[in-house]
Coordinates of C-alpha atoms and ligand atoms in Angstrom, one line a residue:
X1 CA 121.0 91.0 144.7
X2 CA 123.6 93.8 144.4
X3 CA 127.3 94.3 145.2
X4 CA 128.5 96.4 147.7
X5 CA 131.8 96.8 145.5
X6 CA 133.6 95.4 142.8
X7 CA 135.9 92.7 143.8
X8 CA 139.8 93.4 143.7
X9 CA 140.2 90.0 142.0
X10 CA 138.0 91.7 139.1
X11 CA 140.2 94.5 138.4
X12 CA 143.8 93.8 139.8
X13 CA 144.4 97.2 139.8
X14 CA 141.9 100.2 139.6
X15 CA 141.3 101.6 136.3
X16 CA 142.2 105.1 136.9
X17 CA 145.1 104.4 138.7
X18 CA 147.6 105.7 136.3
X19 CA 150.5 104.8 138.7
X20 CA 149.6 101.3 138.6
X21 CA 149.4 101.3 134.9
X22 CA 152.6 102.6 134.6
X23 CA 153.8 100.2 137.0
X24 CA 152.5 97.2 135.0
X25 CA 154.2 98.7 131.6
X26 CA 157.5 99.2 133.4
X27 CA 157.0 95.4 134.6
X28 CA 156.3 94.1 131.3
X29 CA 159.3 96.2 129.9
X30 CA 157.5 96.5 126.8
X31 CA 158.7 99.0 124.2
X32 CA 156.2 101.3 122.9
X33 CA 156.1 100.0 119.3
X34 CA 155.7 96.4 120.4
X35 CA 153.0 97.3 122.8
X36 CA 150.5 98.2 120.0
X37 CA 151.4 95.2 117.8
X38 CA 150.9 92.1 120.0
X39 CA 149.0 90.4 122.7
X40 CA 148.4 92.5 125.9
X41 CA 148.2 90.5 129.1
X42 CA 144.4 90.7 130.5
X43 CA 145.1 92.8 133.7
X44 CA 146.3 95.6 131.4
X45 CA 143.3 95.4 129.0
X46 CA 141.2 95.1 132.2
X47 CA 142.7 97.8 133.8
X48 CA 142.5 100.2 131.1
X49 CA 138.6 99.9 130.7
X50 CA 136.7 102.4 132.1
X51 CA 134.5 101.4 135.3
X52 CA 131.3 103.3 135.4
X53 CA 129.7 104.7 138.3
X54 CA 126.9 101.9 137.8
X55 CA 129.8 99.1 138.5
X56 CA 128.8 98.8 142.1
X57 CA 125.1 98.5 141.4
X58 CA 125.5 95.8 139.4
X59 CA 123.7 92.4 140.0
X60 CA 126.0 89.8 141.4
X61 CA 125.6 87.8 138.2
X62 CA 127.5 90.7 136.3
X63 CA 130.2 90.7 138.8
X64 CA 130.9 86.7 137.9
X65 CA 130.6 87.6 134.1
X66 CA 132.9 90.7 134.4
X67 CA 135.4 88.1 136.6
X68 CA 135.0 85.6 133.8
X69 CA 135.8 88.0 131.1
X70 CA 138.5 89.3 132.7
X71 CA 140.0 85.3 133.2
X72 CA 139.9 84.6 129.3
X73 CA 140.3 88.1 127.7
X74 CA 144.2 87.4 127.3
X75 CA 143.4 84.0 125.3
X76 CA 140.6 85.4 123.0
X77 CA 142.8 88.7 122.2
X78 CA 145.4 86.2 121.0
X79 CA 142.7 84.4 118.7
X80 CA 141.6 87.6 117.6
X81 CA 145.1 88.6 116.6
X82 CA 145.5 85.1 114.7
X83 CA 142.1 85.3 112.7
X84 CA 143.6 89.0 112.0
X85 CA 146.8 87.5 110.5
X86 CA 144.9 84.8 108.8
X87 CA 142.9 87.5 106.8
X88 CA 140.7 85.1 104.9
X89 CA 138.2 86.1 102.6
X90 CA 134.3 84.9 102.8
X91 CA 133.8 81.4 102.3
X92 CA 137.6 80.7 102.4
X93 CA 137.7 81.3 106.0
X94 CA 139.0 77.8 106.6
X95 CA 141.8 78.2 109.3
X96 CA 139.9 81.1 111.1
X97 CA 136.5 78.9 111.2
X98 CA 138.8 75.9 112.6
X99 CA 140.6 77.8 115.0
X100 CA 136.8 79.3 116.7
X101 CA 135.2 75.8 116.3
X102 CA 138.3 74.5 118.6
X103 CA 138.0 76.9 120.9
X104 CA 134.6 76.4 121.6
X105 CA 134.6 72.4 121.4
X106 CA 137.6 73.0 124.1
X107 CA 135.1 75.0 126.4
X108 CA 132.7 72.2 126.1
X109 CA 130.5 73.2 123.1
X110 CA 128.9 70.5 120.9
X111 CA 130.1 71.5 117.5
X112 CA 128.0 70.9 114.5
X113 CA 129.7 71.5 111.0
X114 CA 129.6 72.4 108.0
X115 CA 126.3 73.7 108.1
X116 CA 123.9 75.1 105.4
X117 CA 126.0 73.9 102.6
X118 CA 128.6 76.6 103.6
X119 CA 132.2 74.7 104.3
X120 CA 132.8 77.3 107.2
X121 CA 129.6 77.6 108.8
X122 CA 129.1 76.1 112.0
X123 CA 127.1 76.1 115.3
X124 CA 128.5 75.5 118.7
X125 CA 125.6 74.6 121.3
X126 CA 125.9 74.2 125.1
X127 CA 123.1 73.0 127.4
X128 CA 119.6 72.5 126.7
X129 CA 116.0 73.4 126.9
X130 CA 114.5 76.9 126.9
X131 CA 115.5 79.8 126.6
X132 CA 117.5 79.5 123.3
X133 CA 119.9 82.4 123.0
X134 CA 122.0 82.8 120.0
X135 CA 125.4 84.6 119.6
X136 CA 126.5 85.6 116.2
X137 CA 130.0 85.4 115.2
X138 CA 131.9 86.8 112.0
X139 CA 135.5 86.2 110.6
X140 CA 135.7 86.8 106.9
X141 CA 138.2 89.7 105.9
X142 CA 138.3 92.0 102.9
X143 CA 140.2 92.1 99.8
X144 CA 143.3 94.6 99.2
X145 CA 143.3 95.8 103.0
X146 CA 146.4 94.1 104.3
X147 CA 148.0 96.3 106.9
X148 CA 150.3 96.3 109.7
X149 CA 149.3 96.8 113.0
X150 CA 151.1 100.5 112.6
X151 CA 149.9 103.9 112.1
X152 CA 151.0 104.6 108.8
X153 CA 149.8 102.7 105.6
X154 CA 152.0 99.5 105.7
X155 CA 150.6 96.6 103.9
X156 CA 151.8 93.1 105.2
X157 CA 151.4 91.7 101.7
X158 CA 150.3 94.3 99.1
X159 CA 147.1 93.7 97.7
X160 CA 146.4 90.8 99.8
X161 CA 143.2 90.7 102.4
X162 CA 143.0 92.4 105.6
X163 CA 140.8 92.8 108.7
X164 CA 139.2 96.1 107.4
X165 CA 135.9 95.4 109.2
X166 CA 137.2 93.9 112.2
X167 CA 135.6 90.7 112.1
X168 CA 138.7 88.7 113.6
X169 CA 137.6 90.7 116.8
X170 CA 134.1 90.0 116.1
X171 CA 134.3 86.3 116.0
X172 CA 136.8 86.2 118.9
X173 CA 134.7 88.3 121.1
X174 CA 131.7 86.9 120.5
X175 CA 133.4 83.5 121.4
X176 CA 134.8 85.1 124.6
X177 CA 131.5 86.0 125.2
X178 CA 130.0 82.7 124.3
X179 CA 132.7 80.6 126.4
X180 CA 132.1 83.2 129.4
X181 CA 128.3 82.5 129.6
X182 CA 128.8 78.8 129.4
X183 CA 130.8 79.1 132.3
X184 CA 128.3 81.1 134.3
X185 CA 125.4 78.8 133.4
X186 CA 127.6 75.7 134.8
X187 CA 128.7 77.3 137.7
X188 CA 125.0 78.7 138.5
X189 CA 122.9 75.6 137.3
X190 CA 121.3 77.9 134.8
X191 CA 118.7 76.0 132.5
X192 CA 118.6 76.8 128.7
X193 CA 120.6 76.7 125.5
X194 CA 123.3 79.0 124.5
X195 CA 124.8 78.9 120.8
X196 CA 127.3 80.3 119.0
X197 CA 126.7 80.8 115.2
X198 CA 130.0 80.8 113.2
X199 CA 128.6 82.6 110.1
X200 CA 131.1 83.1 107.2
X201 CA 131.1 85.6 104.2
X202 CA 129.5 88.8 106.1
X203 CA 130.8 90.7 103.3
X204 CA 128.7 90.2 100.3
X205 CA 128.1 86.5 100.6
X206 CA 125.2 86.5 102.9
X207 CA 126.2 83.5 104.8
X208 CA 123.5 84.1 107.5
X209 CA 120.8 84.0 104.7
X210 CA 121.6 80.3 103.7
X211 CA 121.9 79.5 107.6
X212 CA 118.4 81.1 108.0
X213 CA 117.2 78.8 105.0
X214 CA 118.5 75.7 106.5
X215 CA 116.4 76.3 109.6
X216 CA 119.3 77.0 112.0
X217 CA 117.7 79.8 113.7
X218 CA 114.2 78.5 113.8
X219 CA 114.0 77.6 117.6
X220 CA 115.9 80.6 118.7
X221 CA 114.6 82.9 121.5
X222 CA 116.9 86.0 121.1
X223 CA 120.1 86.6 119.2
X224 CA 122.9 88.8 120.5
X225 CA 125.6 90.5 118.2
X226 CA 128.1 93.1 117.9
X227 CA 130.2 94.8 115.5
X228 CA 133.5 96.8 116.0
X229 CA 133.4 100.5 115.4
X230 CA 134.7 103.9 116.5
X231 CA 132.4 104.6 119.5
X232 CA 130.5 102.5 122.2
X233 CA 126.7 102.2 121.6
X234 CA 124.0 100.0 121.4
X235 CA 122.5 99.4 117.7
X236 CA 118.8 99.2 117.9
X237 CA 117.7 98.6 114.2
X238 CA 119.1 100.3 111.2
X239 CA 121.3 99.6 108.6
X240 CA 119.9 99.3 105.0
X241 CA 118.2 96.7 102.9
X242 CA 120.7 95.8 100.1
X243 CA 119.9 93.7 97.0
X244 CA 122.8 92.9 94.4
X245 CA 123.3 91.0 91.3
X246 CA 125.7 90.6 88.3
X247 CA 124.0 91.7 85.3
X248 CA 125.9 89.5 82.4
X249 CA 125.3 90.6 78.8
X250 CA 125.9 88.2 75.8
X251 CA 125.9 89.8 72.4
X252 CA 127.9 89.1 69.2
X253 CA 131.5 89.1 68.5
X254 CA 133.0 91.1 65.7
X255 CA 136.0 92.9 63.9
X256 CA 135.2 96.6 65.4
X257 CA 136.4 98.3 62.2
X258 CA 135.4 95.8 59.4
X259 CA 132.4 94.6 60.4
X260 CA 131.1 96.5 63.2
X261 CA 127.5 96.0 61.7
X262 CA 127.9 92.5 62.2
X263 CA 128.6 92.8 66.0
X264 CA 126.1 93.1 68.9
X265 CA 127.7 94.7 71.6
X266 CA 127.5 93.5 75.2
X267 CA 129.6 96.4 76.4
X268 CA 126.7 98.7 74.9
X269 CA 124.5 97.1 77.2
X270 CA 126.4 97.5 80.4
X271 CA 126.8 101.4 79.6
X272 CA 123.3 101.7 78.7
X273 CA 122.1 99.7 82.1
X274 CA 124.4 102.3 83.9
X275 CA 123.1 105.2 81.8
X276 CA 119.7 104.3 82.8
X277 CA 120.2 103.7 86.5
X278 CA 121.8 107.4 86.6
X279 CA 118.7 108.7 85.3
X280 CA 116.6 106.3 87.8
X281 CA 118.0 108.0 90.7
X282 CA 116.2 111.5 90.2
X283 CA 113.2 109.4 90.6
X284 CA 113.7 107.0 93.6
X285 CA 113.5 107.9 97.4
X286 CA 116.6 110.0 97.9
X287 CA 117.8 107.8 101.0
X288 CA 118.7 105.0 98.3
X289 CA 122.1 104.2 97.4
X290 CA 123.1 102.5 94.3
X291 CA 126.6 101.7 93.1
X292 CA 128.2 99.2 90.5
X293 CA 131.4 98.2 88.7
X294 CA 132.3 96.8 85.4
X295 CA 133.7 93.7 86.1
X296 CA 133.8 92.8 82.7
X297 CA 133.8 95.2 79.6
X298 CA 135.3 93.5 76.6
X299 CA 139.0 92.2 75.9
X300 CA 140.3 94.5 73.5
X301 CA 138.8 97.7 71.3
X302 CA 139.1 96.5 68.1
X303 CA 136.8 93.6 68.8
X304 CA 133.0 93.9 69.7
X305 CA 132.9 92.5 73.2
X306 CA 130.3 89.4 73.0
X307 CA 130.0 89.2 76.9
X308 CA 129.8 92.2 79.4
X309 CA 129.2 92.6 83.2
X310 CA 127.7 94.9 85.7
X311 CA 127.9 94.4 89.3
X312 CA 125.3 96.3 90.9
X313 CA 124.2 96.9 94.6
X314 CA 121.1 99.0 95.7
X315 CA 120.2 100.0 98.7
X316 CA 117.7 101.6 101.1
X317 CA 116.5 101.9 104.7
X318 CA 113.3 99.7 103.9
X319 CA 113.3 96.4 102.5
X320 CA 110.0 96.8 101.0
X321 CA 110.7 100.3 99.1
X322 CA 114.2 98.6 98.0
X323 CA 112.0 95.8 96.3
X324 CA 110.2 98.4 94.4
X325 CA 113.5 100.0 93.5
X326 CA 115.1 96.7 92.4
X327 CA 111.9 95.9 90.2
X328 CA 112.8 99.0 88.1
X329 CA 116.6 98.1 87.6
X330 CA 115.8 95.1 86.4
X331 CA 113.4 96.7 83.9
X332 CA 116.5 99.0 82.9
X333 CA 118.9 96.2 82.3
X334 CA 116.0 94.6 80.3
X335 CA 115.5 97.5 78.2
X336 CA 119.5 97.9 77.8
X337 CA 119.3 94.3 76.4
X338 CA 116.5 95.0 74.3
X339 CA 118.2 98.6 72.7
X340 CA 121.6 96.4 71.6
X341 CA 119.9 93.3 70.8
X342 CA 121.8 91.3 73.4
X343 CA 120.6 88.7 75.9
X344 CA 120.7 89.2 79.6
X345 CA 121.2 87.0 82.9
X346 CA 121.0 88.1 86.0
X347 CA 123.2 85.9 88.3
X348 CA 124.6 85.9 92.0
X349 CA 121.8 87.7 93.2
X350 CA 122.5 88.5 96.9
X351 CA 120.8 90.5 99.5
X352 CA 119.8 91.5 103.2
X353 CA 117.1 93.0 105.1
X354 CA 117.5 96.3 107.2
X355 CA 117.9 95.5 110.9
X356 CA 114.7 95.6 112.8
X357 CA 114.8 97.3 116.2
X358 CA 113.7 95.5 119.4
X359 CA 113.0 97.9 122.1
X360 CA 112.6 95.5 125.1
X361 CA 116.1 94.2 124.4
X362 CA 117.7 97.6 123.6
X363 CA 116.7 99.1 127.0
X364 CA 118.6 96.2 128.8
X365 CA 121.4 96.3 126.5
X366 CA 121.8 99.9 127.0
X367 CA 122.0 99.5 130.5
X368 CA 124.5 96.9 130.5
X369 CA 126.6 98.6 128.2
X370 CA 126.6 101.6 130.5
X371 CA 127.6 99.3 133.4
X372 CA 130.5 98.1 131.7
X373 CA 131.8 101.6 130.4
X374 CA 134.1 102.1 127.6
X375 CA 137.8 102.0 127.5
X376 CA 141.0 104.5 127.9
X377 CA 144.0 104.2 125.8
X378 CA 147.6 104.0 127.8
X379 CA 149.9 106.9 126.4
X380 CA 151.5 104.5 123.9
X381 CA 147.8 103.8 122.4
X382 CA 147.6 107.4 122.8
X383 CA 150.6 107.9 120.7
X384 CA 149.5 105.3 117.9
X385 CA 145.8 106.9 117.8
X386 CA 147.0 110.5 117.2
X387 CA 149.8 109.3 114.8
X388 CA 146.9 107.2 112.8
X389 CA 144.5 110.2 113.0
X390 CA 146.9 112.3 110.9
X391 CA 145.8 109.7 108.1
X392 CA 142.3 110.7 108.1
X393 CA 140.8 113.7 105.9
X394 CA 140.8 117.3 107.4
X395 CA 138.0 117.4 110.3
X396 CA 137.6 113.6 110.3
X397 CA 139.5 112.5 113.6
X398 CA 137.1 112.1 116.6
X399 CA 138.1 112.7 120.2
X400 CA 140.3 110.2 121.7
X401 CA 138.2 110.6 125.1
X402 CA 135.2 109.4 123.2
X403 CA 136.2 106.1 123.4
X404 CA 135.7 106.1 127.4
X405 CA 132.1 107.1 126.9
X406 CA 128.9 105.2 126.1
X407 CA 126.6 106.9 123.4
X408 CA 123.1 107.6 124.4
X409 CA 120.1 104.9 123.1
X410 CA 118.7 106.3 120.3
X411 CA 116.7 104.9 117.0
X412 CA 118.9 105.2 114.2
X413 CA 118.2 108.1 111.4
X414 CA 116.6 106.6 108.2
X415 CA 118.3 109.0 106.5
X416 CA 121.8 108.8 107.9
X417 CA 124.7 107.1 106.2
X418 CA 125.0 103.3 106.9
X419 CA 126.0 100.0 105.5
X420 CA 124.1 97.0 105.3
X421 CA 124.4 93.6 107.0
X422 CA 123.2 90.0 106.9
X423 CA 122.4 90.7 110.5
X424 CA 119.1 92.0 109.2
X425 CA 117.9 88.8 107.7
X426 CA 118.2 87.3 111.1
X427 CA 116.6 90.0 112.7
X428 CA 113.4 89.6 110.9
X429 CA 113.7 85.8 112.1
X430 CA 114.4 86.3 115.7
X431 CA 114.5 89.0 118.3
X432 CA 117.8 90.6 117.7
X433 CA 120.1 93.3 119.4
X434 CA 123.5 94.4 119.0
X435 CA 126.2 96.5 120.3
X436 CA 129.2 98.6 118.7
X437 CA 132.4 99.2 120.7
X438 CA 135.3 101.5 119.9
X439 CA 137.8 99.0 118.4
X440 CA 138.5 101.7 115.8
X441 CA 140.3 104.8 116.7
X442 CA 137.9 107.3 116.8
X443 CA 137.2 108.8 113.2
X444 CA 138.3 105.6 111.6
X445 CA 135.8 103.8 109.3
X446 CA 135.3 100.6 108.3
X447 CA 136.7 99.1 105.5
X448 CA 140.1 101.0 105.6
X449 CA 143.4 100.2 106.5
X450 CA 143.3 102.3 109.3
X451 CA 140.5 99.9 110.6
X452 CA 143.0 97.0 109.6
X453 CA 145.6 98.5 111.7
X454 CA 143.2 99.2 114.7
X455 CA 142.0 95.6 114.6
X456 CA 145.0 94.3 114.8
X457 CA 146.3 95.7 118.0
X458 CA 145.4 96.4 121.7
X459 CA 142.9 99.4 121.0
X460 CA 141.1 96.7 119.0
X461 CA 141.2 94.3 121.5
X462 CA 140.1 96.4 124.4
X463 CA 136.8 97.4 122.3
X464 CA 136.4 93.5 121.8
X465 CA 136.5 93.1 125.6
X466 CA 133.6 95.8 126.1
X467 CA 131.7 93.9 123.7
X468 CA 132.0 90.6 125.2
X469 CA 131.4 92.2 128.7
X470 CA 128.2 93.6 127.4
X471 CA 127.1 90.4 125.4
X472 CA 127.9 88.3 128.3
X473 CA 125.9 90.4 130.6
X474 CA 122.8 90.5 128.5
X475 CA 122.9 87.0 127.9
X476 CA 123.0 86.1 131.7
X477 CA 120.1 88.6 132.2
X478 CA 117.9 86.8 129.1
X479 CA 118.7 83.2 131.0
X480 CA 117.7 84.9 134.3
X481 CA 114.8 86.4 133.6
X482 CA 112.2 84.7 131.6
X483 CA 109.8 87.8 131.3
X484 CA 112.5 89.7 129.5
X485 CA 112.7 87.0 126.5
X486 CA 108.7 87.4 126.7
X487 CA 109.0 91.1 126.1
X488 CA 111.7 90.7 123.3
X489 CA 109.1 88.2 121.6
X490 CA 106.1 90.6 122.3
X491 CA 108.2 93.9 120.7
X492 CA 109.3 91.3 117.9
X493 CA 105.7 90.6 116.8
X494 CA 104.9 94.2 117.0
X495 CA 107.6 95.0 114.4
X496 CA 106.6 92.4 112.0
X497 CA 103.0 92.1 112.1
X498 CA 101.8 91.9 108.6
X499 CA 105.2 92.1 107.1
X500 CA 106.6 88.6 106.4
X501 CA 110.2 88.0 105.9
X502 CA 111.3 87.0 102.2
X503 CA 114.8 87.3 101.3
X504 CA 115.5 88.3 97.5
X505 CA 117.9 85.5 97.1
X506 CA 116.0 82.9 94.6
X507 CA 114.6 80.0 96.6
X508 CA 116.9 77.4 95.1
X509 CA 119.9 79.4 94.7
X510 CA 123.1 77.9 96.8
X511 CA 125.7 80.0 98.6
X512 CA 128.1 81.8 96.2
X513 CA 131.2 79.9 97.2
X514 CA 133.1 81.8 94.3
X515 CA 131.3 84.9 94.3
X516 CA 134.1 87.0 93.9
X517 CA 136.2 87.7 90.8
X518 CA 139.3 87.0 91.9
Ligands
LIG1 ZN1 132.1 95.3 106.4
LIG2 ZN1 131.5 94.1 109.1

């Protein structure tokens, strides 16, 4: 069943009605500076999202979904702003996790917390029976990226964490989609189980891997997820598999001048391991990435260091190829210990798989994202974005209008620059599809103060609402169309045939709740 026109209630004013937007802005009596900084009413956010030509061919269920998203948009924009202010690091997201749990509980979800030996992980469930559809939420911040919602470098607290990956939006937008889907299911007596997964410590802590181990995804049919970005697209696979570990060498301390011959330097072992890794680079697939830091290099030049530590990440588009590279890195570490007569502990081993594509889900996700459309900036947001773009490297700024459009569906290029995510592990266990939306000013990359700034104001919140619309519409399709779920599962079986999921994290290892050095 298709609608003949989008109802006036769904969008109080037309998105391309500039006079209407101007009127709203005047009515709000907001000064431009305050507009970026705080919560923007739902009607303004909704009014500046871009309706696509496909709006009027949407199934009726999507019309309901859009109305519900608009109803809750301002509230969850506020939630995203509160979590942005909390800016808690991985496994320490007590306030952020509690806030999201409370929101979901208040909306009628049953909440199980904590789970998987992770104090801030939780699962919120609504409904029962099949299909079981999961939505992933993240809420951890990054160290050192504290930043006001301002277009110039202005930390709120110098050196403090900030939401430079936009996970405040990710967790809140996923919760918005979940609450909307629950209301849709209730209103239409839709059978099935909806779950929101509160997944902590995405930034290096591998929170989802331990949730998978605890069996929390075992009965799930399809997982939906999204991530903040500077464009609107469906993410059909991609990202890099990653292995990480701390290589701690133990030597013998000695006076570095009087009795250097008695010493066995752990720092020498670290340096030799680094050199070995540099020589290795030439002889591994060129789309690999290896990066490391020295987290302990000794205390004083006149003491031979008896402990030293190198913290290393290695990545490749394929988990299988990465496994081979990792084995060689371990040999280099053992070689460095042998050369220096030190001993080696490899600890805090972490890792995530690459994200598997799912073509059946990608097609539906793309259609829905195109229906939802992108977003348009108000004049004040445009001014903010242009100011922010002045801080980007030459040629780094993207077209502001690009936030209004949707990228065509394509498989990721395995040679393109990419990051890693523990969503990869989920995708090896459950058919998974993801969106990215233009929450960051075009040209801004994640893990920067510019991303923190965007994630704390209305541009980020508008992108979050686009994601929530696309997630909820896709969820509604999955609950309504059993064949779609079967197709997704068939595609998943094809992708994983003969390739069993195996995490690099040792079987008995507990979540690294104190994995940071500070
Ligand atoms: Zn990140
Ligand atoms: Zn992220």
